[in-house]
Tab-separated table of C-alpha atoms in Angstrom:
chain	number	residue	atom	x	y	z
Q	16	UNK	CA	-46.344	-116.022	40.160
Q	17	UNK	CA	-46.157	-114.175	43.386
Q	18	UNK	CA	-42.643	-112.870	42.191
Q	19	UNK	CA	-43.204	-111.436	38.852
Q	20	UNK	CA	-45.291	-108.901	37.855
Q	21	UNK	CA	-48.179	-109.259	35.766
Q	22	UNK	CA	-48.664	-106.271	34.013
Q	23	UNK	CA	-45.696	-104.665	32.668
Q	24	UNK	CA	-45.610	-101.288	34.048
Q	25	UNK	CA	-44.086	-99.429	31.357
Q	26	UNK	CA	-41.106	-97.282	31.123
Q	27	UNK	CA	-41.490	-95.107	33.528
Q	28	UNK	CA	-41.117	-97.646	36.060
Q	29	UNK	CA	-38.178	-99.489	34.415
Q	30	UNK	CA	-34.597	-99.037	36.221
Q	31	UNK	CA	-36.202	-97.903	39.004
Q	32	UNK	CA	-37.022	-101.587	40.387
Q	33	UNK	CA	-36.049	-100.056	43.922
Q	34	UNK	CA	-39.784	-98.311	44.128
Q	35	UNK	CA	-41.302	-101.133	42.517
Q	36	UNK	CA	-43.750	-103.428	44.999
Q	37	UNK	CA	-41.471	-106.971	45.188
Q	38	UNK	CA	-44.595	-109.554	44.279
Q	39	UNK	CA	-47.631	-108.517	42.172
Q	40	UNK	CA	-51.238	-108.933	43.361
Q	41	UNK	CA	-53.418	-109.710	40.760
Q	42	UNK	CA	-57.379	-109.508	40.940
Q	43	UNK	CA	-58.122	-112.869	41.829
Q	44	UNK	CA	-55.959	-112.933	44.458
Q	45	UNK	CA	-57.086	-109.293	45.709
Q	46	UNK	CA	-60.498	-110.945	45.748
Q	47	UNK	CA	-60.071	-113.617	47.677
Q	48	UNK	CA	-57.969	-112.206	50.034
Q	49	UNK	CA	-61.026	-109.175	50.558
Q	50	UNK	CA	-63.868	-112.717	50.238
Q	51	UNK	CA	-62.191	-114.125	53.436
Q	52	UNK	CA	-61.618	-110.538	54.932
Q	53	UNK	CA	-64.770	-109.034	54.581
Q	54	UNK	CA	-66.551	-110.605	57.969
Q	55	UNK	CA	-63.636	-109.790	60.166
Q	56	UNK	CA	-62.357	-106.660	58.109
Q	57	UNK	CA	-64.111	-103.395	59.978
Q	58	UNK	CA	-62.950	-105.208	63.070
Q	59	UNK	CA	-59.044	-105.668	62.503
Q	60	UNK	CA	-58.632	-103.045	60.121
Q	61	UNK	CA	-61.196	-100.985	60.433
Q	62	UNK	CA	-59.614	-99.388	64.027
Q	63	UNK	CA	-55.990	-98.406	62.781
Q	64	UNK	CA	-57.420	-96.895	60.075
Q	65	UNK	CA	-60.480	-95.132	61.236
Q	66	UNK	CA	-58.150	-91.934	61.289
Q	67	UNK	CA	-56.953	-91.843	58.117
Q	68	UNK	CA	-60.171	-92.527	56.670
Q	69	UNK	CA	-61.607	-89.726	58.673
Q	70	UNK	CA	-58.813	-87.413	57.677
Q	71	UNK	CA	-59.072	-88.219	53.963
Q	72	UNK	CA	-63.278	-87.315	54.388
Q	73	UNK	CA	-62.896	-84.480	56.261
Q	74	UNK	CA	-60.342	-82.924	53.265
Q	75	UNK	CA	-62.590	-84.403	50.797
Q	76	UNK	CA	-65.453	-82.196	52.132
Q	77	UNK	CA	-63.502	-79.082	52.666
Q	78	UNK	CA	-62.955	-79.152	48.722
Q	79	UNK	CA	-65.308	-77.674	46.254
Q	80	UNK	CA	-67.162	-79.964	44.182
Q	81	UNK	CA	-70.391	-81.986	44.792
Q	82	UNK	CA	-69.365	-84.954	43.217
Q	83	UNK	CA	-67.032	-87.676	44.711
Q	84	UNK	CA	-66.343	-91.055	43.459
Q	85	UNK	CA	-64.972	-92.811	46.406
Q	86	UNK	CA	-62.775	-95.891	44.976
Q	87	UNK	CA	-62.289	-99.149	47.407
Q	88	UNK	CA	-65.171	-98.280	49.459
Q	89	UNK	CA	-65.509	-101.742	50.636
Q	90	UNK	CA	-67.513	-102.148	53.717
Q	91	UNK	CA	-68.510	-98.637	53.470
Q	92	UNK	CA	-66.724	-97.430	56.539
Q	93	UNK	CA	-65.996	-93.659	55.456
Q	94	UNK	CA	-69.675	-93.311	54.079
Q	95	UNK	CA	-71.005	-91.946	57.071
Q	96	UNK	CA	-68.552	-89.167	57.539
Q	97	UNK	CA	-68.922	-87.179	54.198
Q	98	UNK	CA	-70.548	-84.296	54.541
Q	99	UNK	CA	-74.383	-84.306	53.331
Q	100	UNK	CA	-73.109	-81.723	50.562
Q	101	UNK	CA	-71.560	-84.433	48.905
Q	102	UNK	CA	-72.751	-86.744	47.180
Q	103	UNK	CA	-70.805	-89.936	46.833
Q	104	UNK	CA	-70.119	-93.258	43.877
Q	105	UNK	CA	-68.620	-95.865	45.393
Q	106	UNK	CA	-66.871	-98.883	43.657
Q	107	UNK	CA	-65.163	-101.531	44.630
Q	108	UNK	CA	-63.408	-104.542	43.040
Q	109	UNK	CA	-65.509	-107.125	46.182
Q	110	UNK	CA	-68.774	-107.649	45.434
Q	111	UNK	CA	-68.985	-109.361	48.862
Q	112	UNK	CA	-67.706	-106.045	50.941
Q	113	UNK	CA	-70.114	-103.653	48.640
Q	114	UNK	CA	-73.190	-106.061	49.819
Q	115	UNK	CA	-72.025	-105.246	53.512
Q	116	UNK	CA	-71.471	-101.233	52.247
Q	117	UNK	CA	-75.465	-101.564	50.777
Q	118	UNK	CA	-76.228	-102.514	54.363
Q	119	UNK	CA	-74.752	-99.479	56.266
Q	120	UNK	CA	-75.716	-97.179	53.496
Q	121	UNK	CA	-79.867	-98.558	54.465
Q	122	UNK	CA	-79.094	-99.145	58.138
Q	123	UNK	CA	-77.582	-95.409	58.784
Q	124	UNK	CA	-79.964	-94.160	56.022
Q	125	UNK	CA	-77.241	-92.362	54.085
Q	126	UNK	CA	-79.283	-90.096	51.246
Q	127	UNK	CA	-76.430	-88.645	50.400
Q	128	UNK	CA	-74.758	-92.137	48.683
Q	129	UNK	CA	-75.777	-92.133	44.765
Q	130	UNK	CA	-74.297	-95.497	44.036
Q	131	UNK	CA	-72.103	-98.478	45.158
Q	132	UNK	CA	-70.895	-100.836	41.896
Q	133	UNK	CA	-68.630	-103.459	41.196
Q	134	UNK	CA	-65.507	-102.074	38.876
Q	135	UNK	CA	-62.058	-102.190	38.361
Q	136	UNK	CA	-60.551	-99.066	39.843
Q	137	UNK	CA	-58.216	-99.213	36.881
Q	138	UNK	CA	-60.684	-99.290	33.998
Q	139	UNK	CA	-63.672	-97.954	35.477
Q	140	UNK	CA	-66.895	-97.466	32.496
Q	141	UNK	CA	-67.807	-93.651	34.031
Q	142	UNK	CA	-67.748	-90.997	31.069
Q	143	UNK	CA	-64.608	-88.819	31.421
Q	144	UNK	CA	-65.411	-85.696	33.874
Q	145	UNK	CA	-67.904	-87.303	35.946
Q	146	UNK	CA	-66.773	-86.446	39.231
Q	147	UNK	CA	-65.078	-82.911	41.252
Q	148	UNK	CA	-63.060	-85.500	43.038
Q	149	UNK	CA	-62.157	-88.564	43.715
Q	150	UNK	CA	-61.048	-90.398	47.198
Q	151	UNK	CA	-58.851	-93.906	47.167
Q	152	UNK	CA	-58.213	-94.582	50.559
Q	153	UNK	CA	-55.913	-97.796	51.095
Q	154	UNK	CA	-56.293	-99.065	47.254
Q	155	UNK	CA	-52.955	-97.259	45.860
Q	156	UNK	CA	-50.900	-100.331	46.975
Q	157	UNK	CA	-53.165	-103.221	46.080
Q	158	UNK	CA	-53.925	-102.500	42.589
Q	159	UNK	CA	-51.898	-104.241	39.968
Q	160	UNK	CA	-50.559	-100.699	38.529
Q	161	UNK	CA	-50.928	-97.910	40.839
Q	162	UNK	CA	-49.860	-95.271	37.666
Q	163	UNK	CA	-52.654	-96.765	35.578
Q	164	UNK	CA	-55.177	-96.357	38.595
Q	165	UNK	CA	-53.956	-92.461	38.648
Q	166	UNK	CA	-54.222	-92.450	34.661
Q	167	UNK	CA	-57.952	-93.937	35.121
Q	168	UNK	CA	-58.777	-91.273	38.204
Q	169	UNK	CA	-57.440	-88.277	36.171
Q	170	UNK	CA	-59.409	-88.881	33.374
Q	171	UNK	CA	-63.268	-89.263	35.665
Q	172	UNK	CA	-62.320	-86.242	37.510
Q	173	UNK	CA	-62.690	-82.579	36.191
Q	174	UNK	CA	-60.213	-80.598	35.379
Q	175	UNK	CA	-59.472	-78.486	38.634
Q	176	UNK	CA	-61.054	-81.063	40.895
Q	177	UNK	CA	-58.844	-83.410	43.206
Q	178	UNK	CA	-57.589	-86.366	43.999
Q	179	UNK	CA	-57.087	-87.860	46.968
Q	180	UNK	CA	-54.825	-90.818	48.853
Q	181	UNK	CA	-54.623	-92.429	51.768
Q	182	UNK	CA	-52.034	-94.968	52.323
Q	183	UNK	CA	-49.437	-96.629	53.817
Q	184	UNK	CA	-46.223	-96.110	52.039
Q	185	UNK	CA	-42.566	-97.497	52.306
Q	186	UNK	CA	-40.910	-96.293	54.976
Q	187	UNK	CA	-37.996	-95.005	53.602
Q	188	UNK	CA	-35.356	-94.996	56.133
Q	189	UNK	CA	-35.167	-96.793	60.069
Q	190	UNK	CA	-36.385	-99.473	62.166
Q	191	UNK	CA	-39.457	-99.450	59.940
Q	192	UNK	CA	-37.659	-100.345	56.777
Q	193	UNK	CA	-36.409	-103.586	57.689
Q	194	UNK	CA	-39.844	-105.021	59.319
Q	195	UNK	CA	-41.728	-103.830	55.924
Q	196	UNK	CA	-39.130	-105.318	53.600
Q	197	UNK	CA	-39.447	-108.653	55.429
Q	198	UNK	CA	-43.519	-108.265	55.303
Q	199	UNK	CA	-43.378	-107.876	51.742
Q	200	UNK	CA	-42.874	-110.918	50.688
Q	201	UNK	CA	-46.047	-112.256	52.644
Q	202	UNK	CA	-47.893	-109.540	50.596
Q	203	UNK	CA	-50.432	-112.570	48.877
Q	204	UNK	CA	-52.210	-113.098	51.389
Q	205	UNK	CA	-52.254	-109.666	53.175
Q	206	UNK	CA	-53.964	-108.469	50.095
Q	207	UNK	CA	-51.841	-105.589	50.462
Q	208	UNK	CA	-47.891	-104.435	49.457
Q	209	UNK	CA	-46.010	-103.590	52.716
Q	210	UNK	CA	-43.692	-102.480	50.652
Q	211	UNK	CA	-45.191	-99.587	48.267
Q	212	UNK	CA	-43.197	-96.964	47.774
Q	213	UNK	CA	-44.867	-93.463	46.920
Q	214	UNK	CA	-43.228	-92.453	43.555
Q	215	UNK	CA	-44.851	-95.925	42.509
Q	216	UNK	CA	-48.164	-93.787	42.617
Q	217	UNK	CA	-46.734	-90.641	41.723
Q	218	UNK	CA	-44.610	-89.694	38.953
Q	219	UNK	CA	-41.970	-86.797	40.040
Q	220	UNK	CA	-44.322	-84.311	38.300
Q	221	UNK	CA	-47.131	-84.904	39.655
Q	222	UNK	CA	-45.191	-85.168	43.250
Q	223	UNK	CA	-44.044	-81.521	43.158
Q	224	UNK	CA	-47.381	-80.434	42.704
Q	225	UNK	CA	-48.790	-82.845	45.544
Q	226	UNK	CA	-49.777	-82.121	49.544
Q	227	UNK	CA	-48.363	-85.437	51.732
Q	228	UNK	CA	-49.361	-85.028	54.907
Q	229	UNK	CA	-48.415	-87.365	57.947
Q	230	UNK	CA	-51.434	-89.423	59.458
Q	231	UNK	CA	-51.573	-90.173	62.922
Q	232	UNK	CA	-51.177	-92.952	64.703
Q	233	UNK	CA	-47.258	-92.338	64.512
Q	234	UNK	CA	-47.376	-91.310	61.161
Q	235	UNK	CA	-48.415	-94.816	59.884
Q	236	UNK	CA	-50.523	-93.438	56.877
Q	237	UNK	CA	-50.283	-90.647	54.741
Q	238	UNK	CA	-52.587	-88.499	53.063
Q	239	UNK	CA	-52.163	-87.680	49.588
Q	240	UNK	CA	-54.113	-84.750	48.189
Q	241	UNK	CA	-53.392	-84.040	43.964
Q	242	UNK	CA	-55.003	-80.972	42.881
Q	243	UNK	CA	-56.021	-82.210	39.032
Q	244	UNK	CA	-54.827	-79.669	36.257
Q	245	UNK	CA	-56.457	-80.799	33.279
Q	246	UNK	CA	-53.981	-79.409	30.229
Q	247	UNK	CA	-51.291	-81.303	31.425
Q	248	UNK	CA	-49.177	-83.408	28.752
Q	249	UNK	CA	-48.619	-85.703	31.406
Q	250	UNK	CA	-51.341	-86.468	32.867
Q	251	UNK	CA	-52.588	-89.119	30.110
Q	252	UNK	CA	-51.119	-93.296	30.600
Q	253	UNK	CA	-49.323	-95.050	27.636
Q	254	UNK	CA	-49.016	-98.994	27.625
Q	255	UNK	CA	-45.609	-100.093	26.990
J	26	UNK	CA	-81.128	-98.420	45.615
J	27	UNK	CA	-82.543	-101.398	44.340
J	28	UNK	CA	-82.606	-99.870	41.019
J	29	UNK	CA	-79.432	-97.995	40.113
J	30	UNK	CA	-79.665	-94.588	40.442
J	31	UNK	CA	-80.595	-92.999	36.939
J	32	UNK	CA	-77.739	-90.336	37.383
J	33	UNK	CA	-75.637	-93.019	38.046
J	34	UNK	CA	-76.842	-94.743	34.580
J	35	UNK	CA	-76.441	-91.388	32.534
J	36	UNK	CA	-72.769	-91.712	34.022
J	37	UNK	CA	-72.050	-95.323	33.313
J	38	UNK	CA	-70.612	-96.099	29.695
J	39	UNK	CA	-69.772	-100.314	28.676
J	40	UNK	CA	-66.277	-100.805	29.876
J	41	UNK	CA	-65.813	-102.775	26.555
J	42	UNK	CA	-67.226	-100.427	23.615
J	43	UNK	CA	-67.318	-97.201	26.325
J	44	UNK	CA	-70.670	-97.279	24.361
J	45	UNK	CA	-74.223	-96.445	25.676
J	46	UNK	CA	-75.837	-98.887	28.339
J	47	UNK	CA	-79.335	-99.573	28.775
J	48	UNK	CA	-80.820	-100.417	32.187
J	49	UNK	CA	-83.798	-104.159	31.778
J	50	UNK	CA	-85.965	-103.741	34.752
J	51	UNK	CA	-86.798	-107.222	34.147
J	52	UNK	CA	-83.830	-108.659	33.794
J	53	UNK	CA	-81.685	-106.388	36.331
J	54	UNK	CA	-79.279	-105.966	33.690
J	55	UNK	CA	-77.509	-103.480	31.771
J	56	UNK	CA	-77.116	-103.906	28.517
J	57	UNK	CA	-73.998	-102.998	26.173
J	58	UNK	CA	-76.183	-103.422	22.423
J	59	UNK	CA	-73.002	-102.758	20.829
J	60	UNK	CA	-70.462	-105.249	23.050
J	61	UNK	CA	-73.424	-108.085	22.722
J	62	UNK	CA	-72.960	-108.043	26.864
J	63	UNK	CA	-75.310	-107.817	29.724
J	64	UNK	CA	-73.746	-106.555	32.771
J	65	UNK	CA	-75.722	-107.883	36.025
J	66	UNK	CA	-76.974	-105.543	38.570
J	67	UNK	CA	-77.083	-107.618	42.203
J	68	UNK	CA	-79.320	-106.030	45.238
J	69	UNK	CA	-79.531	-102.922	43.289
J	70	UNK	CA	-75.016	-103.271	42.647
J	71	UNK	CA	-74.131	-102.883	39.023
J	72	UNK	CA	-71.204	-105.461	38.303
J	73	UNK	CA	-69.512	-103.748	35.898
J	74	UNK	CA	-66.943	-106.425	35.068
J	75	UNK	CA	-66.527	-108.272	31.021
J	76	UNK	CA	-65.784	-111.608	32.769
J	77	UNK	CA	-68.853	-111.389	34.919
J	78	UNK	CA	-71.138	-110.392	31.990
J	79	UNK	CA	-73.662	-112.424	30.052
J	80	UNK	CA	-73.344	-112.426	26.258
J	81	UNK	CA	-76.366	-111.548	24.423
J	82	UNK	CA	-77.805	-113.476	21.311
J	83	UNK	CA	-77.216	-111.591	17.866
């Protein structure tokens, strides 16, 4: 199963296998993989990303709005950092890391953190034009259809609010390349696609109209910022 | 938080029906009248997931 993908992304994504993640992550196996991470996950992950998580805050608070639905909060570890302005949903697919998010939102005494529930990033039950902007740090490669997640994020956030990414995306040239390609295929049990190419998020619209911005360390993550037109014919997702 | 947060509630539509949900103290629930489902809330966590809801009696 690891080689085929679940959903069938539509056809925008067809003849264009190149962009296309090799081996599909489905929930369950997100879910485990995030069950047997969550003890150890602030400790090996939490470091290399601490600065593109604080990057992707820090933008998120320099934007108007009050509202921010942060999606994949997990163990909470960019809660503290928003800006007491804001006020902040979080969901996330792990029950097990929002129970450790809960903790560091009572043991730092966050008042600025409305909510924390389990969801499915792409099918989320908030009313259409609940939030000024949304924040999906690290999720863009680990859901089953990363155009169906934007879909699902255009449609909670308000016309002229944003949308924000942080992730690690496909190298797409060099040294970096080969080592990816070759870590793809042990993508299962990372819980995460080495191999994610950015215009699998983005369709070439909405990538004109997008801010990328290199993350340090060495340029490892990128930050994705989306300004959210509303009108746009494009903007809505059709099922094959 | 161990309640939801009633903005949060006034946000929060069945993921089913997209109907209205209502929030059971008792039962730490919320409840989808029109999907028949009851949607567990954990430590104050609404699990807002069809497979991990409890189907109500007609």
């Amino acid at each position: 199963m690891s080689d085929v993908l679940q959903d069938d992304p539509g056809p925008i994504h067809r003849g264009r296998t190149g962009s296309q993640p090799r081996s599909a992550l489905d929930a369950d196996a997100v879910r485990a993989a995030y069950r047997r991470w969550a003890s150890i996950y602030d400790v090996v992950f939490g470091g290399i990303s601490a600065f593109g998580r604080k990057r992707a805050v820090t933008a998120a608070n320099a934007l108007p709005g009050e509202r921010v639905l942060e999606v994949g909060v997990g163990t909470g570890l960019a809660l503290p950092h928003y800006a007491p302005s804001k006020r902040i949903t979080g969901i996330d697919l792990s029950e097990d890391m929002l129970a450790r998010a809960r903790q560091r939102v009572v043991q730092r005494q966050l008042g600025n953190i409305d909510d924390l529930a389990v969801m499915d990033a792409e099918a989320t039950t908030f009313e259409t034009a609940s939030f000024d902007i949304a924040v999906a740090m690290f999720v863009a490669s680990v859901v089953p259809n990363p155009r169906r997640l934007l879909a699902e994020l255009k449609r909670v956030v308000k016309p002229g609010g944003h949308i924000l990414f942080v992730n690690h995306f496909l190298a797409t040239s060099g040294p970096r390349l080969a080592v990816e390609r070759g870590m793809a295929r042990a993508s299962r049990s990372l819980g995460w696609h080495p191999d994610f190419a950015v215009d699998a998020l983005l369709p070439p619209e909405d990538l004109v109209r997008a801010t990328l911005l290199p993350v340090p360390p060495a340029g490892l993550f990128t930050l994705v910022t989306l300004p959210h037109g509303g009108s746009m014919q494009s903007e809505t997702y059709r099922d094959a | 938080m161990t309640d939801p947060d009633p903005r949060l509630l006034s946000m929060l539509v069945c993921p089913v029906t997209k109907g209205p949900l209502i929030y059971d103290r008792d039962t730490q629930e919320l409840r989808s009248p029109r999907a028949h489902l009851a949607f567990p809330v954990r430590d104050g966590i609404p699990i807002m997931l069809p497979e991990e809801a409890r189907r109500l009696d007609e």
